[in-house]
Structures are given as C-alpha cells and as structure tokens.
Amino acid sequence: MAPYNLLVARLQKLLGSGFRRYHVASVLCQRAKVSMSHFEPQNYVQYELLEKNINIVRKRLNRPLTLSEKIVYGHLDDPSKQEIERGKSYLRLRPDRVAMQDATAQMAMLQFISSGLPRVAVPSTIHCDHLIEAQVGGEKDLRRAKDINQEVYSFLATASAKYGVGFWKPGSGIIHQIILENYSYPGVLLIGTDSHTPNGGGLGGICIGVGGADAVDVMAGIPWELKCPKVIGVKLTGALSGWTSPKDVILKVAGILTVKGGTGAIVEYHGPGVDSISCTGMATICNMGAEIGATTSVFPYNQRMKTYLGKTGRGDIAKLADKFKDHLVPDPGCHYDQVIEINLSELKPHINGPFTPDLAHPVADVGSVAEKEGWPLDIRVGLIGSCTNSSYEDMGRSAAVAKQALAHGLKCKSQFTITPGSEQIRATIERDGYAQILRDVGGIVLANACGPCIGQWDRKDIKKGEKNTIVTSYNRNFTGRNDANPETHAFVTSPEIVTALAIAGTLKFNPETDMLTGKDGKKFKLEPPDADELPRADFDPGQDTYQYPPKDGSSLRVDVSPTSQRLQLLEPFDKWDGRDLEDLQILIKVKGKCTTDHISAAGPWLKFRGHLDNISNNLLIGAINIENGKANSVRNVVTQEFGPVPDTARQYKKSGIRWVVIGDENYGEGSSREHAALEPRHLGCRAIITKSFARIHETNLKKQGLLPLTFADPNDYNKIHPVDKLTIQGLKDFTPGKPLTCIIKHPNGNQETILLNHTFNETQIEWFRAGSALNRMKELQQ
C-alpha cells in the first residue's frame, strides 16, 4: 500500500475539491469496505456479488469455468435466467465502470447529453491523451495542445463536472496506463471507448474496447449487450530471459492467430510461465490482443499483480482479492475453445511488420527478409512508449541498453523518441535517472500522451511519399498510421529492441549476436537488459492532473457554439420507413484491408472528433476502390466522373440516393472509433456488406441504425460490381438468425439473387427500426 502520507495527500486533494467533506480518518475507515479507487471512496469492489453470480451460473452449467467466464458471467444482469452459450448468446451485463479518451469522449458525451439523463449511473472517467501532437518535446508540445484544443478540453471538463465524470487533464498520461495505475483490478468488468482497453487484463480484469454508444448505455444504467465470447487459452510454460520480453509473447501470438484469429473470443493466458511475467508485462500482452481481433485478453490473479497493486497504493484491494482468489483464477479442468502453447524459454525476440501487426519475424531474421523484400534497412526513427510499452520496467530496460552504448561513446544513429505512459511514470523516470540516460543517448522525451502511435506526429525528417523505415514499441503499423506517409515501413517490437536498433541504425542488427564498434574502435556486444520491475522507492505521483466531479453538477452549463468547427450537437438519425431498401447505389467496393483508419483517418482529423459533419469529410478516404485500384477515387453515378469518396457521398445524400459499401475480410479492424459508423450513417449509407466484420465496428454500425451484413457465400463478393444497384429484401420480417435477400441489378438488366447473413438480436433490430440505439433509448424513456 502507498505510504500513509501519500494517501493522506491524495485524500486532502479530494476534500478540497468540493466533492465530499470527509475527515481523512473517516475516509480511511470507509476503506475497510475497499474502494474501487482512491478517487472514488464511495464506490466499492463488489466481490461478494461476483461470487454470488458465479455460484448461480456454476450450478446451472455444472462444469468448471474459465477465468473469463467467471468475470463475465459474474457481471450478468440476470444470472439465473440468462441464456449462456459461447459464440451464440447475447449476454446482458453490468460493467463496473467506463473509461473514455478525449477523442472518443467528445462523441460519447454528445450522445449522453442527447439522452437527457442528469448524471452517469456508474463510475466514469475521461482521459486527455489523443489530441497532443508530438513536435519538439514534452512541455512545449503540451502547451501548444492546450492552446489549440482549449475549446474541446473546456467542453470535456465542463461536461464531466455536470454529469459526474472524473476528468484527467491533458498531460496526465495515456488512458490505459492511468487505468492500470488507478482503476483496473482483478475481477473488474470495465468498458472503454478505445480498442486497447484490454490493457487492464494485465491486472486480472475483463476490460473491453467499445464504441461511444455502448459507453452511453452503461453510463445510462442500461445493461450492456455482448455476444457471449468463446475462450482461447494460451498456455505459457518456461520463463522469459535475455532479450525476450512480454511483447514477444503477443507478437508471436499475433503471428499465429493473425489479425482476425481472435474475433469473438477472449484470450486467456494461463500456465506456469505466467509467473515469470511482470504485471505491466502482462498488460502489454493484453493491450496488443486488440491486434488479433480479440474481445479482450486476461491473466489470472497472482503475486505479480499483488505486488503492483501494493506499489500503486491499492494493497487493500490485493488483500481482498486474496480472500476471493478462487474466483480470480480458472477452474482446474476448464474447457477452452482453442489452445495455443508457448514455451517462453524457447521464445526469441520478435519484430512484426511492415503494414500489418501480424507479420511476425524473429529479430535475427528480419534483416535478411527486408533485403529480399526490398524494405529499407536504414532506420530513420526509433520510437518507444505508447499505451503498450511505457511502464517503469519498459523504460528501465531501454535505459539499460542505452547506458551500455553511452559507456562505449555511442549515441543513436537513428532519431529516437520516448513517450512516458503517465505523469507518474514521467516523474519517476526523471527522479530515477532513466529519462536523462535516454536523452543522453540521443532521445527526445515527448508528452505523456499517445503522440506518434496514433498519427499525432508532426514529422519533418522526410517528405510524404518517401520510402523509409521506422521501428516502434507501439501496437499498430497500418499503412500511414504513424505519420500519414503510405511509404513508411513501420515495424513493431519491444522497447529494448527498438533502443538497440536505433543505436545500430539498421534492421540488419541482431543484438543477441552482433557487435557494435565503440568510439575507441573496439568491438563490443550489448548485454541483455536488466531493470527493476517497479521502482525501489515509491512512485513519484508528479503533478496533480485530476479533476473531481462535484457532488451536484446540475447547475453547471455546457456550452457548444453553433458556429464551432470542432463541436456540434447531434441531431437524431431518421427512423426506418418500414420498407425494404431498394436500388441502393454502391458508393465503393473496397479491395483488401479496410481498417477504421481507412474508414475514418486519425492524425489531423482528430480535431474534428466532436463535429460529425466536418469529420465526415474523411469518410473512406484511405480505402482502395476495386474499380481503379486507387484510394479516395470513386465513380459518381450522377456526374459519371471519378472524385473523392466524401464528396460523392454528399452529392448522393443531396440527391436522395441511398447507398451501400461492399467490403472484404475483417472490415473495420483496428481502433474502436465509432466515427467510422457515424460518418456513413450521416452521409446517407444504409448498409455495409462484407465477407466479415471486426467485432467493435460491427456493433458500432448496429448502434447507429445501419445494417452490417455478410455474404452467406463469401464468393458472392465477386458477383457485385461498383456499377450495380442492390435491393435488400426481408426487412419487414427482420428476425434473429434469418438471412436477408439481396437482389443484384446489373446495368445490362440482368439480375442475381444472393443471401446475406446478419448477427442482429431482438434488441439490435429495435435499434435499426428506431434509427439508432440512442433513438431507441429515448423511446423507452418516453
């Protein structure tokens, strides 16, 4: 547990906030019930309820349960009657809390405001991490971001205060690191409006990325629906050692399962090898589970988690978790839908990429592969940090590598950037000297924010279109994601490997075997890095960056200017007219990978996340049109000319032409951004028809009243041409499990009929009929 004086200091900040007028001793006494976090002393860990629900479900199912099942089923709204079948049933759940990052929180809070509800029903937080652009360095970049984004930050701060949401100010850190340090705990069910919310699984929680509309449901006190996930077991044996890191576990798993292999499943790690991984290392593995499409990932409660909880001031939660440990680990003999086994003692350091996070290579091989494929060997920039790899241990291991190079008179040959995960991490690595070592080797310490990982990078060293290589410790490396340059070959690996490669300056360097030449001309080999898992002294909390919500914010006002270019109040979408969808125009038939980055780009577009009409100008600008092989170039049936996708969609909307998108495999993989669903709905889309969908995006489309449909026969994708028109029949009798009929009308007058599958349940069909989930919520209130 944190020292008494640190806890008292935090409590005194709370007392001064006007949130509640407690005496410190009274609050400490209340902690006997064990609060979910220091910031919410009135909300308690509900292990008794978890145990009660698990016992009900165990009696019904009469079999051993996985850890995932215990936590998920332990949060059922009605454990006695809920239908439970993996991969089929839709579960109605009661999450413990909600977390939102500033880019997605804007739309989530705009939707919550539209609901007319006075206050959130569950503990919720907003984290300002996405709008800070990396340019010259931490302090200057933060000041610039506060100035540029003042209108948005003011909106989020006042909306948080009015509706009872905790607000983490700009500079606090990345949402997932803040959650790990303060909010995640063994057995929690947390949803977050960011795809890397599963990071919290490193502390034994089920933490799931969702769209903002899902968050609004939970904040409104409505049970949240989730398709009952399958469970993939990853059995770990052996122990990590040498240059191999926790990142290599998930890079290996990504290579096995690919970007869609985890779809519809929770990845549950277990086995004796688990205990060789630090708590923050487990978080790294869970974080990047988003890259295999998994619903989330989770580790069983163990001593490493207990130690981390104690070091972050939550020893009381650890003590309580000890008493309920049987519910925080899998049952012996439980069944997994698929099992992967990895011997950590044999695992080698990996580097994945370019352009997709599941293209796995051992570090020893990537140089020769790059030569064969024609990828640039020269590394222009090495970047460490992000929500995936910005822990104290990560920074320590990187500093250990850097220190060896400095001892031989070397600095990085590549540019080198460091992103601390939180203000607490920044302050602690400054105090303990890691930050200075990383600066001395040539690094620039950026703000505590997402930065280049999500495209917030004002990169100056290359021109757009210039072929180059970067190496990061991030999670995603889709085309153009980091710097908007489609010719940047981005590779993903561990922070220590990034550091070693940045020192060497080339993909051809293997730190396990290759030598470097010191300033004195002598050869030397880097030793495997060794660093403390947690600081020996307590964490330095750094600056106070948290805003407590007042007890009653009803008198507060949240202003949105009608002339704002960054914020726009929402208008309800139109209801379904009760008829089949006839003569739908195909806006674009997408060829190949189409992530949410392709559908709604980030980077410079982040500034419009609170303004639906403005951000809709990026709709599908990254998707490749199968008709001409180009991005952002589609045939306009009104003008018969090729033009930008958003412009064409706007003309169709103005002309009353309803349209549809045809997609390929795993459509909508990547970030949770619901703008990728809001934008097509806003501009007149009625359906998205694909071979398959990524989970979060499919749900987001349903929430906005769209029809995400899949080809009953994937080969039917080839029957549709961009010049065809489609009619979707069967909507009057729209029922769960019953396919819809699609008539393809070719320009020559010929027609073909195909079947389209869907995963709608009764509730989701009601969303479609009402026009959106938000419309349906308002109907129920009335």
mmCIF file of N, CA and C in Angstrom, residues 431-482:
data_model
loop_
_atom_site.group_PDB
_atom_site.id
_atom_site.type_symbol
_atom_site.label_atom_id
_atom_site.label_comp_id
_atom_site.label_asym_id
_atom_site.label_seq_id
_atom_site.Cartn_x
_atom_site.Cartn_y
_atom_site.Cartn_z
ATOM 1 N N ARG A 431 13.107 11.178 -11.773
ATOM 2 C CA ARG A 431 13.740 11.072 -10.451
ATOM 3 C C ARG A 431 14.833 10.010 -10.432
ATOM 4 N N ASP A 432 14.569 8.869 -11.101
ATOM 5 C CA ASP A 432 15.498 7.744 -11.021
ATOM 6 C C ASP A 432 16.557 7.747 -12.115
ATOM 7 N N GLY A 433 16.581 8.785 -12.949
ATOM 8 C CA GLY A 433 17.668 8.953 -13.909
ATOM 9 C C GLY A 433 17.479 8.294 -15.256
ATOM 10 N N TYR A 434 16.410 7.532 -15.446
ATOM 11 C CA TYR A 434 16.215 6.858 -16.733
ATOM 12 C C TYR A 434 16.010 7.863 -17.861
ATOM 13 N N ALA A 435 15.234 8.894 -17.609
ATOM 14 C CA ALA A 435 14.932 9.867 -18.657
ATOM 15 C C ALA A 435 16.205 10.544 -19.147
ATOM 16 N N GLN A 436 17.101 10.864 -18.223
ATOM 17 C CA GLN A 436 18.336 11.537 -18.621
ATOM 18 C C GLN A 436 19.231 10.618 -19.442
ATOM 19 N N ILE A 437 19.294 9.347 -19.073
ATOM 20 C CA ILE A 437 20.080 8.387 -19.851
ATOM 21 C C ILE A 437 19.546 8.311 -21.283
ATOM 22 N N LEU A 438 18.234 8.267 -21.412
ATOM 23 C CA LEU A 438 17.633 8.169 -22.744
ATOM 24 C C LEU A 438 17.840 9.451 -23.543
ATOM 25 N N ARG A 439 17.882 10.596 -22.852
ATOM 26 C CA ARG A 439 18.231 11.848 -23.547
ATOM 27 C C ARG A 439 19.687 11.828 -23.975
ATOM 28 N N ASP A 440 20.554 11.369 -23.095
ATOM 29 C CA ASP A 440 21.993 11.366 -23.382
ATOM 30 C C ASP A 440 22.338 10.520 -24.606
ATOM 31 N N VAL A 441 21.556 9.454 -24.842
ATOM 32 C CA VAL A 441 21.845 8.601 -25.991
ATOM 33 C C VAL A 441 21.256 9.177 -27.279
ATOM 34 N N GLY A 442 20.545 10.306 -27.137
ATOM 35 C CA GLY A 442 20.025 10.999 -28.316
ATOM 36 C C GLY A 442 18.520 11.106 -28.372
ATOM 37 N N GLY A 443 17.833 10.716 -27.310
ATOM 38 C CA GLY A 443 16.385 10.693 -27.329
ATOM 39 C C GLY A 443 15.734 12.020 -26.990
ATOM 40 N N ILE A 444 14.505 12.181 -27.437
ATOM 41 C CA ILE A 444 13.650 13.316 -27.082
ATOM 42 C C ILE A 444 12.466 12.765 -26.300
ATOM 43 N N VAL A 445 12.255 13.278 -25.087
ATOM 44 C CA VAL A 445 11.131 12.842 -24.272
ATOM 45 C C VAL A 445 9.903 13.651 -24.652
ATOM 46 N N LEU A 446 8.893 12.956 -25.148
ATOM 47 C CA LEU A 446 7.660 13.594 -25.593
ATOM 48 C C LEU A 446 6.670 13.732 -24.434
ATOM 49 N N ALA A 447 5.533 14.324 -24.705
ATOM 50 C CA ALA A 447 4.499 14.496 -23.686
ATOM 51 C C ALA A 447 3.908 13.154 -23.294
ATOM 52 N N ASN A 448 3.277 13.134 -22.113
ATOM 53 C CA ASN A 448 2.593 11.928 -21.636
ATOM 54 C C ASN A 448 1.287 11.787 -22.423
ATOM 55 N N ALA A 449 1.369 11.226 -23.596
ATOM 56 C CA ALA A 449 0.209 11.184 -24.488
ATOM 57 C C ALA A 449 0.449 10.137 -25.565
ATOM 58 N N CYS A 450 -0.528 9.944 -26.432
ATOM 59 C CA CYS A 450 -0.432 8.926 -27.477
ATOM 60 C C CYS A 450 0.575 9.312 -28.560
ATOM 61 N N GLY A 451 0.519 10.547 -29.015
ATOM 62 C CA GLY A 451 1.504 11.048 -29.963
ATOM 63 C C GLY A 451 1.604 10.250 -31.243
ATOM 64 N N PRO A 452 2.848 9.913 -31.672
ATOM 65 C CA PRO A 452 3.039 9.264 -32.966
ATOM 66 C C PRO A 452 2.316 7.927 -33.112
ATOM 67 N N CYS A 453 2.012 7.271 -32.014
ATOM 68 C CA CYS A 453 1.343 5.969 -32.091
ATOM 69 C C CYS A 453 0.017 6.074 -32.835
ATOM 70 N N ILE A 454 -0.692 7.188 -32.692
ATOM 71 C CA ILE A 454 -1.997 7.349 -33.352
ATOM 72 C C ILE A 454 -1.951 8.373 -34.483
ATOM 73 N N GLY A 455 -0.740 8.740 -34.909
ATOM 74 C CA GLY A 455 -0.624 9.685 -36.013
ATOM 75 C C GLY A 455 -0.483 11.132 -35.597
ATOM 76 N N GLN A 456 -0.392 11.386 -34.285
ATOM 77 C CA GLN A 456 -0.192 12.760 -33.802
ATOM 78 C C GLN A 456 1.308 13.049 -33.773
ATOM 79 N N TRP A 457 1.860 13.227 -34.967
ATOM 80 C CA TRP A 457 3.304 13.363 -35.131
ATOM 81 C C TRP A 457 3.566 14.333 -36.273
ATOM 82 N N ASP A 458 4.117 15.482 -35.926
ATOM 83 C CA ASP A 458 4.487 16.485 -36.921
ATOM 84 C C ASP A 458 5.884 16.146 -37.417
ATOM 85 N N ARG A 459 5.952 15.137 -38.258
ATOM 86 C CA ARG A 459 7.243 14.605 -38.692
ATOM 87 C C ARG A 459 7.863 15.485 -39.766
ATOM 88 N N LYS A 460 9.139 15.828 -39.603
ATOM 89 C CA LYS A 460 9.807 16.761 -40.507
ATOM 90 C C LYS A 460 10.971 16.144 -41.282
ATOM 91 N N ASP A 461 11.417 14.930 -40.902
ATOM 92 C CA ASP A 461 12.673 14.414 -41.466
ATOM 93 C C ASP A 461 12.514 13.792 -42.851
ATOM 94 N N ILE A 462 11.288 13.555 -43.297
ATOM 95 C CA ILE A 462 11.065 13.004 -44.630
ATOM 96 C C ILE A 462 9.916 13.736 -45.305
ATOM 97 N N LYS A 463 9.833 13.561 -46.602
ATOM 98 C CA LYS A 463 8.704 14.090 -47.352
ATOM 99 C C LYS A 463 7.681 12.977 -47.568
ATOM 100 N N LYS A 464 6.410 13.354 -47.681
ATOM 101 C CA LYS A 464 5.374 12.368 -47.928
ATOM 102 C C LYS A 464 5.653 11.659 -49.245
ATOM 103 N N GLY A 465 5.583 10.342 -49.215
ATOM 104 C CA GLY A 465 5.876 9.545 -50.394
ATOM 105 C C GLY A 465 7.283 8.992 -50.399
ATOM 106 N N GLU A 466 8.118 9.445 -49.455
ATOM 107 C CA GLU A 466 9.487 8.950 -49.387
ATOM 108 C C GLU A 466 9.509 7.607 -48.660
ATOM 109 N N LYS A 467 10.109 6.615 -49.291
ATOM 110 C CA LYS A 467 10.194 5.275 -48.726
ATOM 111 C C LYS A 467 11.186 5.267 -47.572
ATOM 112 N N ASN A 468 10.758 4.757 -46.410
ATOM 113 C CA ASN A 468 11.635 4.754 -45.235
ATOM 114 C C ASN A 468 11.148 3.733 -44.229
ATOM 115 N N THR A 469 11.980 3.471 -43.224
ATOM 116 C CA THR A 469 11.653 2.510 -42.174
ATOM 117 C C THR A 469 11.702 3.183 -40.810
ATOM 118 N N ILE A 470 10.698 2.883 -39.977
ATOM 119 C CA ILE A 470 10.716 3.255 -38.562
ATOM 120 C C ILE A 470 10.462 1.996 -37.743
ATOM 121 N N VAL A 471 10.941 1.997 -36.523
ATOM 122 C CA VAL A 471 10.740 0.872 -35.609
ATOM 123 C C VAL A 471 10.153 1.428 -34.321
ATOM 124 N N THR A 472 9.056 0.821 -33.849
ATOM 125 C CA THR A 472 8.362 1.340 -32.669
ATOM 126 C C THR A 472 8.068 0.230 -31.661
ATOM 127 N N SER A 473 7.758 0.653 -30.444
ATOM 128 C CA SER A 473 7.247 -0.302 -29.446
ATOM 129 C C SER A 473 5.746 -0.141 -29.315
ATOM 130 N N TYR A 474 5.098 0.356 -30.378
ATOM 131 C CA TYR A 474 3.660 0.601 -30.360
ATOM 132 C C TYR A 474 2.899 -0.708 -30.622
ATOM 133 N N ASN A 475 1.637 -0.581 -31.038
ATOM 134 C CA ASN A 475 0.818 -1.769 -31.264
ATOM 135 C C ASN A 475 0.379 -1.927 -32.710
ATOM 136 N N ARG A 476 0.214 -0.820 -33.424
ATOM 137 C CA ARG A 476 -0.307 -0.878 -34.796
ATOM 138 C C ARG A 476 0.689 -0.282 -35.772
ATOM 139 N N ASN A 477 0.659 -0.800 -36.971
ATOM 140 C CA ASN A 477 1.566 -0.305 -38.011
ATOM 141 C C ASN A 477 0.893 -0.316 -39.375
ATOM 142 N N PHE A 478 -0.418 -0.046 -39.382
ATOM 143 C CA PHE A 478 -1.132 0.015 -40.657
ATOM 144 C C PHE A 478 -0.540 1.126 -41.531
ATOM 145 N N THR A 479 -0.760 1.025 -42.806
ATOM 146 C CA THR A 479 -0.218 1.986 -43.763
ATOM 147 C C THR A 479 -0.591 3.424 -43.376
ATOM 148 N N GLY A 480 0.423 4.263 -43.227
ATOM 149 C CA GLY A 480 0.206 5.680 -42.959
ATOM 150 C C GLY A 480 -0.247 6.008 -41.551
ATOM 151 N N ARG A 481 -0.332 5.033 -40.664
ATOM 152 C CA ARG A 481 -0.910 5.288 -39.339
ATOM 153 C C ARG A 481 -0.094 6.288 -38.526
ATOM 154 N N ASN A 482 1.214 6.132 -38.498
ATOM 155 C CA ASN A 482 2.029 6.949 -37.608
ATOM 156 C C ASN A 482 2.316 8.346 -38.137
#
